[in-house]
Short mmCIF file of C-alpha atoms in Angstrom, two decimals:
data_model
loop_
_atom_site.label_atom_id
_atom_site.label_comp_id
_atom_site.label_asym_id
_atom_site.label_seq_id
_atom_site.Cartn_x
_atom_site.Cartn_y
_atom_site.Cartn_z
CA GLN A 1 0.00 0.00 0.00
CA VAL A 2 1.32 3.39 -1.00
CA GLN A 3 1.58 5.91 1.82
CA LEU A 4 2.29 9.59 1.39
CA VAL A 5 2.95 11.68 4.49
CA GLU A 6 2.75 15.43 4.00
CA SER A 7 3.94 18.17 6.30
CA GLY A 8 4.63 21.88 6.31
CA GLY A 9 1.28 23.53 5.76
CA GLY A 10 0.00 26.35 7.91
CA LEU A 11 -0.91 30.01 8.10
CA VAL A 12 1.36 32.67 6.64
CA GLN A 13 1.06 36.30 5.71
CA ALA A 14 1.12 37.42 2.11
CA GLY A 15 4.69 37.67 0.90
CA GLY A 16 5.84 34.95 3.24
CA SER A 17 7.20 31.49 2.60
CA LEU A 18 6.37 27.90 3.43
CA ARG A 19 8.00 24.61 2.60
CA LEU A 20 5.93 21.49 2.07
CA SER A 21 7.37 18.00 2.33
CA CYS A 22 5.99 14.65 1.30
CA ALA A 23 7.59 11.34 2.18
CA ALA A 24 6.52 8.39 0.08
CA SER A 25 6.60 4.71 1.03
CA VAL A 26 7.53 3.79 -2.53
CA VAL A 27 10.63 4.11 -4.65
CA SER A 28 11.20 5.19 -8.21
CA ALA A 29 7.97 7.04 -8.79
CA ARG A 30 7.91 8.37 -12.34
CA TYR A 31 6.44 11.65 -11.09
CA MET A 32 6.22 13.20 -7.67
CA GLY A 33 4.38 16.45 -7.23
CA TRP A 34 1.72 18.62 -5.75
CA TYR A 35 -1.83 19.51 -6.63
CA ARG A 36 -3.98 22.05 -4.85
CA GLN A 37 -7.66 22.72 -4.50
CA ALA A 38 -9.11 25.96 -3.27
CA PRO A 39 -12.70 26.23 -2.00
CA GLY A 40 -15.12 26.22 -4.89
CA LYS A 41 -12.41 25.60 -7.47
CA GLN A 42 -11.17 22.64 -9.42
CA ARG A 43 -8.04 20.82 -8.41
CA GLU A 44 -5.01 22.03 -10.31
CA LEU A 45 -1.48 20.81 -10.78
CA VAL A 46 0.97 23.07 -8.98
CA ALA A 47 4.23 21.36 -9.85
CA ARG A 48 5.69 17.97 -10.58
CA ILE A 49 9.15 16.52 -10.97
CA THR A 50 10.48 13.39 -12.63
CA THR A 51 13.05 10.97 -11.29
CA GLY A 52 15.61 12.73 -13.44
CA GLY A 53 14.73 16.18 -12.15
CA SER A 54 12.65 17.59 -14.99
CA THR A 55 9.98 19.93 -13.68
CA ASN A 56 6.63 21.38 -14.67
CA TYR A 57 4.89 24.30 -12.97
CA ALA A 58 1.53 25.95 -13.17
CA ASP A 59 1.86 29.39 -14.75
CA SER A 60 0.46 30.97 -11.60
CA VAL A 61 3.40 29.78 -9.46
CA LYS A 62 6.33 30.04 -11.87
CA GLY A 63 9.13 32.09 -10.38
CA ARG A 64 7.71 31.77 -6.86
CA PHE A 65 7.55 28.03 -6.14
CA THR A 66 10.33 25.49 -6.49
CA ILE A 67 9.85 21.74 -6.47
CA SER A 68 12.68 19.40 -5.60
CA ARG A 69 13.11 15.74 -4.91
CA ASP A 70 15.39 13.55 -2.84
CA ASN A 71 15.28 10.14 -4.52
CA ALA A 72 17.30 8.53 -1.73
CA LYS A 73 14.64 9.56 0.78
CA ASN A 74 11.66 9.19 -1.59
CA THR A 75 10.68 12.68 -0.60
CA VAL A 76 9.43 15.63 -2.60
CA TYR A 77 9.52 19.23 -1.45
CA LEU A 78 7.71 22.37 -2.50
CA GLN A 79 9.34 25.65 -1.53
CA MET A 80 6.73 28.38 -1.77
CA ASN A 81 7.91 31.98 -1.72
CA SER A 82 6.12 35.30 -2.21
CA LEU A 83 2.86 33.67 -1.23
CA LYS A 84 -0.38 35.34 -2.21
CA PRO A 85 -3.88 35.00 -0.73
CA GLU A 86 -4.92 33.22 -3.93
CA ASP A 87 -2.45 30.46 -3.06
CA THR A 88 -4.73 29.45 -0.19
CA ALA A 89 -5.75 25.84 -0.77
CA VAL A 90 -5.38 22.27 0.35
CA TYR A 91 -2.14 21.01 -1.14
CA SER A 92 -1.96 17.30 -1.88
CA CYS A 93 1.11 15.30 -2.67
CA TYR A 94 0.92 12.74 -5.41
CA VAL A 95 3.09 10.11 -7.03
CA ASN A 96 2.74 8.36 -10.33
CA LEU A 97 4.22 4.90 -10.50
CA TRP A 98 3.93 1.56 -12.24
CA ALA A 99 1.55 -0.77 -10.41
CA ALA A 100 -0.64 -3.64 -11.54
CA SER A 101 0.54 -3.29 -15.15
CA GLU A 102 -0.26 0.38 -15.56
CA TRP A 103 0.80 3.86 -14.47
CA ARG A 104 -1.23 4.95 -11.48
CA ASP A 105 -1.63 8.07 -9.35
CA TYR A 106 -1.63 7.90 -5.57
CA TRP A 107 -2.56 10.79 -3.31
CA GLY A 108 -1.81 12.06 0.14
CA LYS A 109 -4.49 13.38 2.48
CA GLY A 110 -3.51 16.98 1.90
CA THR A 111 -2.22 19.84 4.00
CA LEU A 112 -3.90 23.23 4.32
CA VAL A 113 -2.03 26.36 3.31
CA THR A 114 -3.66 29.63 4.29
CA VAL A 115 -2.24 32.95 3.13
CA SER A 116 -3.63 36.01 4.86
CA SER A 117 -3.68 39.43 3.23
#
């Protein structure tokens, strides 16, 4: 069973920073990353990173957020700087890996990030 343990959410003022961490119980996930869902909005991809270090970011966070990955620890990080109130959301870690003959997504429970104005 895949387990994802997230940490690092909380309350921060606009312009501040937070760092999210997610430790996975699996190795060699093709992708590790973060989605977020704000109240009343659809879930959106924030950032993801491959085993080799290639990254993708949502346009809304480019230049402010940085995703990184420690393959030895099976952990993915999201450094969030210059936070804005519109970044307020539940942030969920996810991994994509090969299981039962197909690529599958697995999700963490999520951690709340609240940015006050």
